[in-house]
Amino acid sequence: MGTASNKSPGNLSAIDIKVGRVLYTTLDMTALLTALAPLHASYLFRWSGALGPMWGPLLTHCVLSFPVVLLSAFAVCVAVGRISHDLYMEKRQLAIAVGAFGIISMAVWLGYQYGSTHRSCQGMLVSAGYSGLSALVIKLLVGYQENLDAAAAFKAHQKELKDGNAETDQHVQTHKRQSHKLRFIPTIACICLAITALYTDRTCDTGVVAYDSSIKDLTNYKMLFREESTTGWVTVVDERDRGLRFMRSGHSLIGGHWLRTSESIFGIFYYADAVRMIKHRKSNPVSKQKRMHELQPQGWSQKLSRQAFIGDGTERALIIGLGVGITARSFYEQNVRVDVVEIDQAVYDAAVQYFGLPRKLNSVNIMDGRLFIDEAHTGTYDYVVHDVFTGGSVPASLFSQSAIMQLKRILKPDGVLAMNYVGVPNDKRTLSHVARTIGTAFPFMRCFAETTKDLDAMANIMFFASAKHVLFDITSDVLRAMGKTSLRSRVLATMLDNELNISEFIHNSTIQPITDDWNPLSDWQVDTAIQHWQAMREILPTAYWLNY
């Protein structure tokens, strides 16, 4: 803010002051709206939930985000218009402007760095703080320019004013200076709102919060773990009535187990165990028992035992998408070396602490699954279990042809891929393209739905693919050795009955494979995501989603 070195310095000074007032007023409004966001977000979420997954977020953004964006754009336009009006400034004023711009830019960059790696509430409050800081810097510059102009005007007219008038003019100037102090009220209000939100709003709380006893729908749940992380809010909750524990990530239940038996509440996770029950593989319990009996007829019974499921320690499995660790724990107990890739550190921590995931896995990699498989060594794994569904959809990049080719590359020549896809079995369009994409890398493939009772309902669909025939040896002896009462044995006993016929898609050259350049999965999964959102609201009460 300064007096430009041209023919009308007074006019330019007045313009600078007016522009400065517009800028700091706009930034004050932006800071206040952002600081208010956590406080009234809970009320907006109630309306958002009532309107559903399509219109609800739009309402929330119309109230929270769009006004801030419009005000920010307006401030930029005003600043650019002023700069383009006069490019010549005194060196001192130019230095002050550049310094202020540098401070504001650094503040915005630091705010982005902090907000991008921390919780959303803190991110909003940091953004509000830096908007307020930017407004404060401009207020100080405007005030400095106003003082310079006032001093210059007073000196110029001092000789011409009478003593009474001069005293009156001094009184006016004093009154103006006092009124200018009011411009700092929005800054103080922003600080107060940020502190209030930080200590009173649930979304700003860093850990487990007690349920509100006045909300009847929440008395059935006990919060054990709560953290906002990469994939959204990650929580672990015990549900007393049904005797189960589940993990929620974002708007999905990514796994859980029954408290009495520690078995998975989702049977589909046990489908992955079938990769070790394929005929002619050394891990197949039936083949292993026969070999042992042939080598030691006296020492080994032909009756299958649990020992036949235990590997020799040379098998290696990669699990992309940990969930609560059902598959990882099962493989570990079968003496398989397990490498885990999970994008969210909080999910891994919760799985170890509350779901019995062993700490001594072969490796745990907190990173993007696509990046890991692109960098993994060739021919490393006997099995790859690929289950990355969350939030009503799957990451489309992990289902492209190049991703499948990379999975084949890191598998051993006879390795097996187990890939879980969530969709509608009767959705031939999506199913055909996914199957065709896998078929470009693997000549043999089979597909099993979680259930075939309703083929028009959303369900887990597990693909098994390999360079060799995929023939399962899930016999009555195998199921008996697992234990007839175990959920694993009951799920595997019905798996073969839930097979989907995908033979017409696997090698059909008229069906286009999904590629990195042509990947319509995100668009095709919109309906599935809406169904998933509605299912989650039926499984857990609305009060849970609003409060936790």
Coordinates of C-alpha atoms in Angstrom, one line a residue:
M1 CA 0.0 0.0 0.0
G2 CA 1.8 3.2 -1.0
T3 CA 1.9 6.4 -2.8
A4 CA 2.7 5.8 -6.5
S5 CA 5.2 8.0 -8.2
N6 CA 2.9 9.5 -10.9
K7 CA 0.9 12.7 -11.4
S8 CA -1.9 11.8 -9.0
P9 CA -0.3 10.4 -5.9
G10 CA -3.3 11.4 -3.7
N11 CA -5.8 9.6 -5.9
L12 CA -3.6 6.5 -6.0
S13 CA -3.2 6.5 -2.3
A14 CA -7.0 6.7 -1.8
I15 CA -7.4 3.8 -4.3
D16 CA -4.9 1.8 -2.4
I17 CA -6.7 2.3 0.9
K18 CA -10.1 1.4 -0.6
V19 CA -8.6 -1.7 -2.2
G20 CA -7.0 -2.7 1.0
R21 CA -10.2 -2.4 2.9
V22 CA -12.0 -4.6 0.4
L23 CA -9.3 -7.2 0.6
Y24 CA -9.1 -7.5 4.3
T25 CA -12.9 -7.4 4.6
T26 CA -13.1 -10.3 2.1
L27 CA -10.3 -12.3 3.9
D28 CA -12.0 -11.7 7.3
M29 CA -15.2 -13.1 5.9
T30 CA -13.3 -16.1 4.5
A31 CA -11.6 -16.7 7.8
L32 CA -14.8 -16.5 9.8
L33 CA -16.7 -18.8 7.5
T34 CA -13.9 -21.4 7.6
A35 CA -13.6 -21.1 11.4
L36 CA -17.4 -21.6 11.8
A37 CA -17.4 -24.7 9.5
P38 CA -16.6 -27.4 12.2
L39 CA -19.2 -25.9 14.5
H40 CA -22.2 -26.1 12.2
A41 CA -21.0 -29.1 10.1
S42 CA -22.8 -31.5 12.4
Y43 CA -26.1 -29.8 11.7
L44 CA -25.4 -29.9 8.0
F45 CA -24.5 -33.6 8.1
R46 CA -28.0 -34.4 9.4
W47 CA -29.5 -32.7 6.4
S48 CA -26.9 -34.3 4.2
G49 CA -27.8 -37.8 5.4
A50 CA -31.4 -37.2 4.9
L51 CA -30.8 -36.0 1.3
G52 CA -28.7 -39.1 0.5
P53 CA -25.2 -39.6 -1.0
M54 CA -25.8 -37.5 -4.2
W55 CA -27.5 -34.3 -3.0
G56 CA -26.3 -34.3 0.6
P57 CA -22.7 -33.5 -0.2
L58 CA -23.8 -30.8 -2.6
L59 CA -25.8 -29.1 0.1
T60 CA -22.8 -29.3 2.5
H61 CA -20.4 -27.8 -0.1
C62 CA -22.9 -25.1 -1.0
V63 CA -22.9 -23.9 2.6
L64 CA -19.3 -24.6 3.6
S65 CA -17.0 -24.5 0.5
F66 CA -18.6 -22.5 -2.3
P67 CA -18.8 -19.2 -0.3
V68 CA -15.2 -19.4 0.6
V69 CA -14.2 -20.2 -2.9
L70 CA -16.2 -17.3 -4.3
L71 CA -14.8 -14.9 -1.7
S72 CA -11.2 -16.0 -2.4
A73 CA -11.7 -15.6 -6.2
F74 CA -13.2 -12.1 -5.6
A75 CA -10.1 -11.1 -3.5
V76 CA -7.8 -12.3 -6.2
C77 CA -9.7 -10.4 -8.9
V78 CA -9.5 -7.2 -6.8
A79 CA -5.8 -7.6 -6.1
V80 CA -5.0 -8.3 -9.8
G81 CA -7.1 -5.3 -10.9
R82 CA -5.2 -3.0 -8.6
I83 CA -1.8 -4.3 -9.7
S84 CA -2.7 -3.9 -13.4
H85 CA -3.9 -0.3 -12.7
D86 CA -0.4 1.0 -11.7
L87 CA 2.8 -1.0 -12.1
Y88 CA 5.1 1.9 -10.8
M89 CA 5.6 2.1 -7.0
E90 CA 8.2 3.7 -4.8
K91 CA 11.0 1.3 -3.8
R92 CA 10.0 1.4 -0.1
Q93 CA 6.4 0.6 -0.9
L94 CA 7.4 -2.1 -3.4
A95 CA 9.6 -3.7 -0.7
I96 CA 6.7 -3.7 1.8
A97 CA 4.3 -5.2 -0.8
V98 CA 6.8 -7.9 -1.8
G99 CA 7.5 -8.7 1.8
A100 CA 3.8 -8.9 2.7
F101 CA 3.2 -11.1 -0.4
G102 CA 6.1 -13.4 0.7
I103 CA 4.8 -13.7 4.3
I104 CA 1.3 -14.5 3.0
S105 CA 2.5 -17.0 0.5
M106 CA 4.7 -18.8 3.0
A107 CA 1.8 -18.9 5.5
V108 CA -0.5 -20.4 2.8
W109 CA 2.1 -23.0 1.9
L110 CA 2.7 -24.0 5.5
G111 CA -1.1 -24.2 6.1
Y112 CA -1.4 -26.5 3.1
Q113 CA 1.4 -28.7 4.3
Y114 CA -0.1 -29.0 7.7
G115 CA -3.7 -29.4 6.6
S116 CA -2.8 -32.0 4.0
T117 CA -1.3 -34.4 6.5
H118 CA -3.5 -33.7 9.5
R119 CA -7.2 -34.1 10.4
S120 CA -9.8 -32.2 8.4
C121 CA -10.9 -30.1 11.4
Q122 CA -7.4 -28.9 12.2
G123 CA -6.9 -28.3 8.5
M124 CA -9.9 -26.0 8.3
L125 CA -8.8 -24.1 11.4
V126 CA -5.3 -23.7 10.0
S127 CA -6.8 -22.3 6.8
A128 CA -9.0 -20.0 8.8
G129 CA -5.9 -18.8 10.8
Y130 CA -3.9 -18.0 7.7
S131 CA -6.8 -16.2 6.0
G132 CA -7.1 -14.1 9.2
L133 CA -3.3 -13.6 9.2
S134 CA -3.4 -12.4 5.6
A135 CA -6.2 -9.9 6.5
L136 CA -4.2 -8.7 9.5
V137 CA -1.1 -8.0 7.4
I138 CA -3.2 -5.9 4.9
K139 CA -4.9 -4.1 7.8
L140 CA -1.5 -3.1 9.2
L141 CA -0.4 -1.8 5.8
V142 CA -3.6 0.1 5.3
G143 CA -3.3 1.6 8.7
Y144 CA 0.3 2.6 8.0
Q145 CA -0.8 4.3 4.8
E146 CA -3.7 6.1 6.5
N147 CA -1.4 7.4 9.2
L148 CA 1.0 8.8 6.5
D149 CA -1.8 10.5 4.6
A150 CA -3.2 11.9 7.8
A151 CA 0.1 13.3 8.9
A152 CA 0.8 14.8 5.5
A153 CA -2.7 16.4 5.4
F154 CA -2.3 17.8 8.9
K155 CA 1.0 19.5 8.1
A156 CA -0.2 20.9 4.9
H157 CA -3.2 22.6 6.4
Q158 CA -1.8 23.4 9.9
K159 CA -1.0 27.0 9.1
E160 CA -4.4 27.7 7.4
L161 CA -6.5 26.3 10.3
K162 CA -7.5 28.4 13.2
D163 CA -6.8 27.2 16.7
G164 CA -10.4 26.1 17.4
N165 CA -10.7 24.4 14.1
A166 CA -7.4 22.8 14.5
E167 CA -8.5 21.4 17.8
T168 CA -11.7 20.1 16.3
D169 CA -9.8 18.5 13.4
Q170 CA -7.4 16.9 15.9
H171 CA -10.5 15.5 17.7
V172 CA -11.8 14.1 14.4
Q173 CA -8.5 12.5 13.6
T174 CA -8.5 10.9 17.1
H175 CA -12.0 9.6 16.6
K176 CA -11.0 8.1 13.3
R177 CA -8.0 6.3 14.8
Q178 CA -10.2 4.9 17.6
S179 CA -12.8 3.7 15.0
H180 CA -10.0 2.0 13.1
K181 CA -9.4 -0.3 16.0
L182 CA -12.8 -1.9 15.3
R183 CA -11.4 -3.5 12.2
F184 CA -9.5 -6.0 14.4
I185 CA -12.7 -7.4 15.9
P186 CA -13.1 -10.1 13.1
T187 CA -9.5 -11.3 13.8
I188 CA -10.3 -11.7 17.5
A189 CA -13.6 -13.4 16.7
C190 CA -11.8 -15.9 14.3
I191 CA -9.4 -16.8 17.1
C192 CA -12.2 -17.4 19.6
L193 CA -14.2 -19.5 17.1
A194 CA -11.2 -21.6 16.3
I195 CA -10.5 -22.3 20.0
T196 CA -14.1 -23.1 20.6
A197 CA -14.2 -25.6 17.7
L198 CA -10.9 -27.2 18.7
Y199 CA -12.1 -28.1 22.2
T200 CA -15.8 -28.7 21.8
D201 CA -16.4 -30.3 18.3
R202 CA -16.2 -34.1 18.0
T203 CA -14.5 -33.9 14.6
C204 CA -11.7 -32.0 16.2
D205 CA -11.1 -34.6 18.9
T206 CA -8.0 -36.6 18.4
G207 CA -9.1 -39.9 19.8
V208 CA -11.9 -42.0 21.4
V209 CA -14.8 -40.0 22.6
A210 CA -17.5 -41.1 24.9
Y211 CA -21.0 -41.6 23.4
D212 CA -23.7 -39.2 24.2
S213 CA -25.9 -41.0 26.7
S214 CA -28.9 -39.0 25.6
I215 CA -28.8 -40.6 22.1
K216 CA -30.5 -44.0 22.5
D217 CA -29.2 -45.5 19.3
L218 CA -25.6 -45.3 20.6
T219 CA -25.9 -47.1 23.9
N220 CA -25.3 -50.4 22.1
Y221 CA -21.8 -49.4 20.9
K222 CA -18.5 -49.1 22.7
M223 CA -15.8 -47.1 21.0
L224 CA -12.3 -48.6 21.3
F225 CA -10.3 -46.8 18.7
R226 CA -10.9 -43.6 16.7
E227 CA -8.5 -41.7 14.4
E228 CA -8.9 -39.6 11.3
S229 CA -6.4 -40.8 8.7
T230 CA -5.7 -41.2 5.1
T231 CA -9.0 -43.0 4.2
G232 CA -11.2 -40.9 6.6
W233 CA -12.3 -41.7 10.1
V234 CA -11.0 -45.1 11.2
T235 CA -12.9 -46.5 14.2
V236 CA -13.1 -49.8 16.1
V237 CA -16.3 -50.5 17.9
D238 CA -17.9 -53.3 19.9
E239 CA -21.5 -53.9 19.3
R240 CA -23.0 -55.4 22.5
D241 CA -26.2 -57.0 21.2
R242 CA -24.7 -59.1 18.4
G243 CA -21.4 -59.7 20.2
L244 CA -19.1 -58.5 17.4
R245 CA -16.3 -56.0 16.8
F246 CA -15.9 -54.2 13.6
M247 CA -13.6 -51.6 11.9
R248 CA -15.0 -48.7 10.0
S249 CA -12.9 -46.7 7.5
G250 CA -14.6 -43.8 5.9
H251 CA -18.2 -44.9 5.1
S252 CA -17.4 -48.6 5.0
L253 CA -17.1 -51.5 7.3
I254 CA -13.8 -53.1 6.2
G255 CA -14.0 -56.1 8.5
G256 CA -14.7 -57.4 11.9
H257 CA -15.0 -60.6 14.0
W258 CA -17.2 -62.3 16.4
L259 CA -16.1 -61.7 20.0
R260 CA -16.7 -65.2 21.1
T261 CA -14.9 -67.1 18.3
S262 CA -12.7 -64.4 16.7
E263 CA -14.0 -65.5 13.3
S264 CA -14.7 -63.0 10.5
I265 CA -18.2 -61.5 10.3
F266 CA -17.8 -61.5 6.5
G267 CA -17.5 -65.0 5.1
I268 CA -16.0 -63.8 1.8
F269 CA -12.6 -63.2 3.4
Y270 CA -12.3 -67.0 3.8
Y271 CA -12.5 -67.5 0.1
A272 CA -8.9 -66.4 -0.1
D273 CA -7.8 -69.6 1.8
A274 CA -8.8 -71.6 -1.2
V275 CA -5.7 -70.6 -3.0
R276 CA -3.8 -73.2 -0.9
M277 CA -6.4 -75.9 -1.9
I278 CA -5.8 -76.0 -5.6
K279 CA -5.0 -79.5 -7.0
H280 CA -1.4 -80.4 -7.8
R281 CA 0.1 -77.6 -5.7
K282 CA 2.4 -78.5 -2.9
S283 CA 0.2 -76.5 -0.5
N284 CA -2.9 -78.6 -1.2
P285 CA -3.7 -80.4 2.1
V286 CA -5.0 -83.5 0.3
S287 CA -2.0 -84.0 -1.9
K288 CA 0.3 -83.3 1.0
Q289 CA -1.3 -85.9 3.2
K290 CA -1.1 -88.5 0.5
R291 CA 2.6 -87.8 0.0
M292 CA 3.3 -88.0 3.7
H293 CA 1.5 -91.3 3.9
E294 CA 3.5 -92.7 1.0
L295 CA 6.8 -91.7 2.6
Q296 CA 5.9 -92.8 6.1
P297 CA 3.1 -95.4 5.9
Q298 CA 3.3 -96.2 9.5
G299 CA 3.7 -92.7 10.8
W300 CA 1.0 -90.9 8.9
S301 CA -2.7 -91.6 8.9
Q302 CA -4.6 -91.3 5.6
K303 CA -7.2 -89.3 7.6
L304 CA -6.6 -85.6 7.0
S305 CA -5.4 -83.6 10.0
R306 CA -4.9 -79.9 10.7
Q307 CA -1.1 -80.5 10.3
A308 CA -1.7 -80.9 6.6
F309 CA -2.6 -77.2 6.3
I310 CA 0.7 -76.0 7.7
G311 CA 3.2 -75.0 5.1
D312 CA 6.9 -75.6 5.0
G313 CA 7.8 -71.9 5.4
T314 CA 8.8 -71.4 1.8
E315 CA 5.5 -70.1 0.5
R316 CA 5.1 -66.3 0.2
A317 CA 1.9 -64.3 -0.1
L318 CA 1.2 -60.7 -0.8
I319 CA -1.9 -59.1 0.6
I320 CA -3.0 -55.8 -1.0
G321 CA -5.6 -54.2 1.3
L322 CA -5.3 -55.4 4.9
G323 CA -8.8 -54.8 6.4
V324 CA -8.8 -56.2 9.9
G325 CA -6.2 -58.8 8.8
I326 CA -8.4 -62.0 8.5
T327 CA -6.5 -63.4 5.5
A328 CA -3.1 -62.2 6.8
R329 CA -3.6 -63.9 10.1
S330 CA -4.9 -67.1 8.5
F331 CA -1.9 -67.4 6.2
Y332 CA 0.5 -66.6 9.0
E333 CA -1.0 -69.4 11.1
Q334 CA -0.5 -71.7 8.1
N335 CA 3.3 -70.9 8.1
V336 CA 3.1 -68.7 5.0
R337 CA 5.4 -65.7 4.8
V338 CA 3.1 -62.7 4.5
D339 CA 3.8 -59.3 3.0
V340 CA 1.1 -56.7 3.6
V341 CA 0.4 -53.5 1.6
E342 CA -2.0 -51.1 3.2
I343 CA -2.4 -47.5 2.4
D344 CA -3.6 -46.4 5.8
Q345 CA -1.3 -46.6 8.9
A346 CA -4.3 -46.3 11.2
V347 CA -5.9 -49.4 9.7
Y348 CA -2.8 -51.5 10.4
D349 CA -2.5 -50.2 13.9
A350 CA -6.1 -51.0 14.7
A351 CA -5.8 -54.5 13.2
V352 CA -2.8 -55.3 15.4
Q353 CA -4.3 -53.8 18.6
Y354 CA -7.9 -55.1 18.4
F355 CA -8.1 -57.9 15.9
G356 CA -5.1 -60.1 16.7
L357 CA -3.0 -59.4 13.6
P358 CA 0.5 -60.8 14.2
R359 CA 3.3 -58.3 14.5
K360 CA 5.9 -60.6 13.1
L361 CA 4.7 -60.7 9.5
N362 CA 7.4 -60.9 6.8
S363 CA 6.8 -57.2 5.9
V364 CA 4.3 -54.4 6.3
N365 CA 4.3 -51.7 3.7
I366 CA 2.2 -48.5 4.3
M367 CA 2.0 -47.3 0.7
D368 CA -0.2 -47.2 -2.4
G369 CA -0.7 -50.8 -3.8
R370 CA -0.1 -49.8 -7.4
L371 CA 3.2 -48.3 -6.5
F372 CA 4.3 -51.4 -4.6
I373 CA 3.5 -53.9 -7.4
D374 CA 5.2 -51.7 -9.9
E375 CA 8.4 -51.8 -7.9
A376 CA 8.2 -55.4 -6.5
H377 CA 10.7 -58.1 -7.8
T378 CA 9.7 -60.5 -10.5
G379 CA 8.6 -64.1 -9.5
T380 CA 8.4 -63.4 -5.8
Y381 CA 5.0 -64.6 -4.6
D382 CA 3.1 -67.9 -4.6
Y383 CA -0.2 -66.0 -3.9
V384 CA -1.5 -62.5 -4.3
V385 CA -4.7 -61.6 -2.5
H386 CA -6.1 -58.4 -3.9
D387 CA -9.0 -56.8 -1.8
V388 CA -9.1 -53.0 -1.9
F389 CA -12.8 -52.3 -1.8
T390 CA -13.8 -49.4 0.5
G391 CA -16.3 -46.5 0.4
G392 CA -18.6 -48.2 -2.2
S393 CA -16.0 -48.6 -4.9
V394 CA -12.5 -49.9 -5.7
P395 CA -9.4 -48.0 -6.8
A396 CA -9.8 -48.2 -10.6
S397 CA -6.0 -48.0 -11.1
L398 CA -5.6 -51.4 -9.4
F399 CA -7.9 -53.1 -11.9
S400 CA -6.3 -51.9 -15.2
Q401 CA -4.6 -54.2 -17.6
S402 CA -1.1 -52.9 -16.7
A403 CA -1.8 -53.5 -13.0
I404 CA -2.9 -57.1 -13.7
M405 CA 0.2 -57.6 -15.8
Q406 CA 2.3 -56.4 -13.0
L407 CA 0.6 -58.8 -10.6
K408 CA 1.3 -61.7 -13.0
R409 CA 5.0 -60.5 -13.2
I410 CA 5.5 -60.7 -9.4
L411 CA 3.8 -64.1 -9.1
K412 CA 5.8 -67.3 -9.6
P413 CA 5.0 -69.3 -12.8
D414 CA 2.4 -71.3 -11.0
G415 CA 1.3 -68.5 -8.7
V416 CA -2.4 -67.7 -8.0
L417 CA -4.2 -64.4 -7.9
A418 CA -7.3 -64.0 -5.7
M419 CA -9.0 -60.7 -6.5
N420 CA -12.1 -59.4 -4.8
Y421 CA -14.4 -57.1 -6.7
V422 CA -17.6 -55.7 -5.2
G423 CA -20.5 -55.3 -7.7
V424 CA -23.7 -56.8 -9.0
P425 CA -23.3 -60.3 -10.4
N426 CA -25.9 -59.6 -13.1
D427 CA -24.1 -56.4 -14.2
K428 CA -22.6 -58.1 -17.3
R429 CA -21.0 -54.9 -18.6
T430 CA -18.7 -54.4 -15.6
L431 CA -18.2 -58.1 -15.0
S432 CA -17.3 -58.8 -18.6
H433 CA -14.7 -56.0 -18.8
V434 CA -13.1 -57.0 -15.4
A435 CA -12.9 -60.6 -16.4
R436 CA -11.6 -59.8 -19.9
T437 CA -8.9 -57.6 -18.3
I438 CA -7.7 -60.4 -16.0
G439 CA -7.9 -62.8 -18.9
T440 CA -5.4 -60.9 -20.9
A441 CA -2.7 -61.9 -18.3
F442 CA -4.0 -65.2 -17.0
P443 CA -5.2 -68.0 -19.3
F444 CA -7.2 -69.8 -16.5
M445 CA -9.7 -68.1 -14.3
R446 CA -12.8 -68.9 -12.1
C447 CA -15.2 -66.5 -10.4
F448 CA -17.3 -67.0 -7.3
A449 CA -19.9 -64.7 -5.7
E450 CA -20.5 -64.4 -2.0
T451 CA -24.0 -65.6 -2.7
T452 CA -26.1 -66.4 -5.8
K453 CA -29.5 -66.0 -4.1
D454 CA -30.0 -62.5 -5.5
L455 CA -27.9 -61.8 -8.6
D456 CA -29.2 -58.3 -8.8
A457 CA -28.0 -57.3 -5.3
M458 CA -24.5 -56.0 -4.6
A459 CA -22.1 -58.7 -3.5
N460 CA -18.5 -59.6 -3.1
I461 CA -17.1 -61.4 -6.2
M462 CA -13.8 -63.3 -6.0
F463 CA -11.8 -64.0 -9.1
F464 CA -9.1 -66.8 -9.0
A465 CA -6.6 -66.6 -11.8
S466 CA -3.4 -68.5 -12.7
A467 CA -1.1 -69.6 -15.5
K468 CA -2.3 -73.1 -14.7
H469 CA -5.7 -74.8 -14.2
V470 CA -7.6 -73.6 -11.2
L471 CA -9.1 -76.8 -9.8
F472 CA -10.0 -76.8 -6.2
D473 CA -9.7 -79.8 -3.9
I474 CA -12.2 -78.7 -1.2
T475 CA -13.3 -82.2 -0.1
S476 CA -15.3 -83.3 2.9
D477 CA -12.0 -84.4 4.6
V478 CA -10.6 -80.9 4.2
L479 CA -13.7 -79.4 5.7
R480 CA -13.7 -81.9 8.5
A481 CA -10.1 -81.2 9.3
M482 CA -11.0 -77.5 9.6
G483 CA -13.8 -78.2 12.0
K484 CA -17.4 -78.5 10.9
T485 CA -18.5 -75.8 13.2
S486 CA -16.0 -73.2 12.0
L487 CA -17.2 -70.4 9.7
R488 CA -14.3 -71.0 7.4
S489 CA -15.3 -74.6 6.7
R490 CA -19.0 -73.6 6.2
V491 CA -18.1 -70.8 3.7
L492 CA -15.7 -72.9 1.7
A493 CA -18.2 -75.8 1.7
T494 CA -20.6 -73.6 -0.3
M495 CA -18.1 -71.6 -2.4
L496 CA -18.1 -73.9 -5.4
D497 CA -21.9 -73.7 -5.5
N498 CA -21.7 -69.9 -6.0
E499 CA -19.6 -70.0 -9.1
L500 CA -20.4 -67.5 -11.9
N501 CA -20.0 -68.4 -15.5
I502 CA -17.5 -66.0 -17.0
S503 CA -16.1 -68.3 -19.8
E504 CA -17.7 -66.2 -22.5
F505 CA -15.7 -63.1 -21.3
I506 CA -12.2 -64.4 -20.6
H507 CA -10.8 -64.6 -24.1
N508 CA -13.5 -62.6 -26.0
S509 CA -11.5 -60.2 -28.2
T510 CA -14.5 -58.0 -28.8
I511 CA -14.6 -56.9 -25.2
Q512 CA -12.2 -54.1 -24.5
P513 CA -9.8 -54.6 -21.6
I514 CA -9.7 -51.9 -18.9
T515 CA -6.5 -49.8 -19.3
D516 CA -4.9 -46.9 -17.6
D517 CA -6.0 -44.7 -20.5
W518 CA -9.5 -46.2 -20.7
N519 CA -10.8 -46.9 -17.3
P520 CA -14.5 -46.4 -16.8
L521 CA -14.8 -48.3 -13.5
S522 CA -15.2 -45.1 -11.4
D523 CA -18.2 -44.1 -13.5
W524 CA -19.7 -47.6 -13.6
Q525 CA -19.5 -47.9 -9.8
V526 CA -21.7 -44.9 -9.0
D527 CA -24.8 -47.1 -8.6
T528 CA -22.9 -49.6 -6.5
A529 CA -21.6 -46.8 -4.3
I530 CA -25.1 -45.5 -3.7
Q531 CA -26.3 -49.0 -2.8
H532 CA -23.4 -49.4 -0.5
W533 CA -24.1 -46.1 1.2
Q534 CA -27.7 -47.1 1.8
A535 CA -26.6 -50.5 3.1
M536 CA -24.2 -48.9 5.6
R537 CA -27.1 -46.7 6.9
E538 CA -29.2 -49.8 7.4
I539 CA -26.4 -51.8 9.2
L540 CA -25.6 -48.9 11.6
P541 CA -27.9 -46.2 12.9
T542 CA -27.7 -42.7 11.5
A543 CA -26.6 -41.5 15.0
Y544 CA -23.4 -43.5 14.7
W545 CA -22.4 -41.9 11.4
L546 CA -23.2 -38.4 12.7
N547 CA -21.3 -38.8 16.0
Y548 CA -18.4 -41.0 15.1

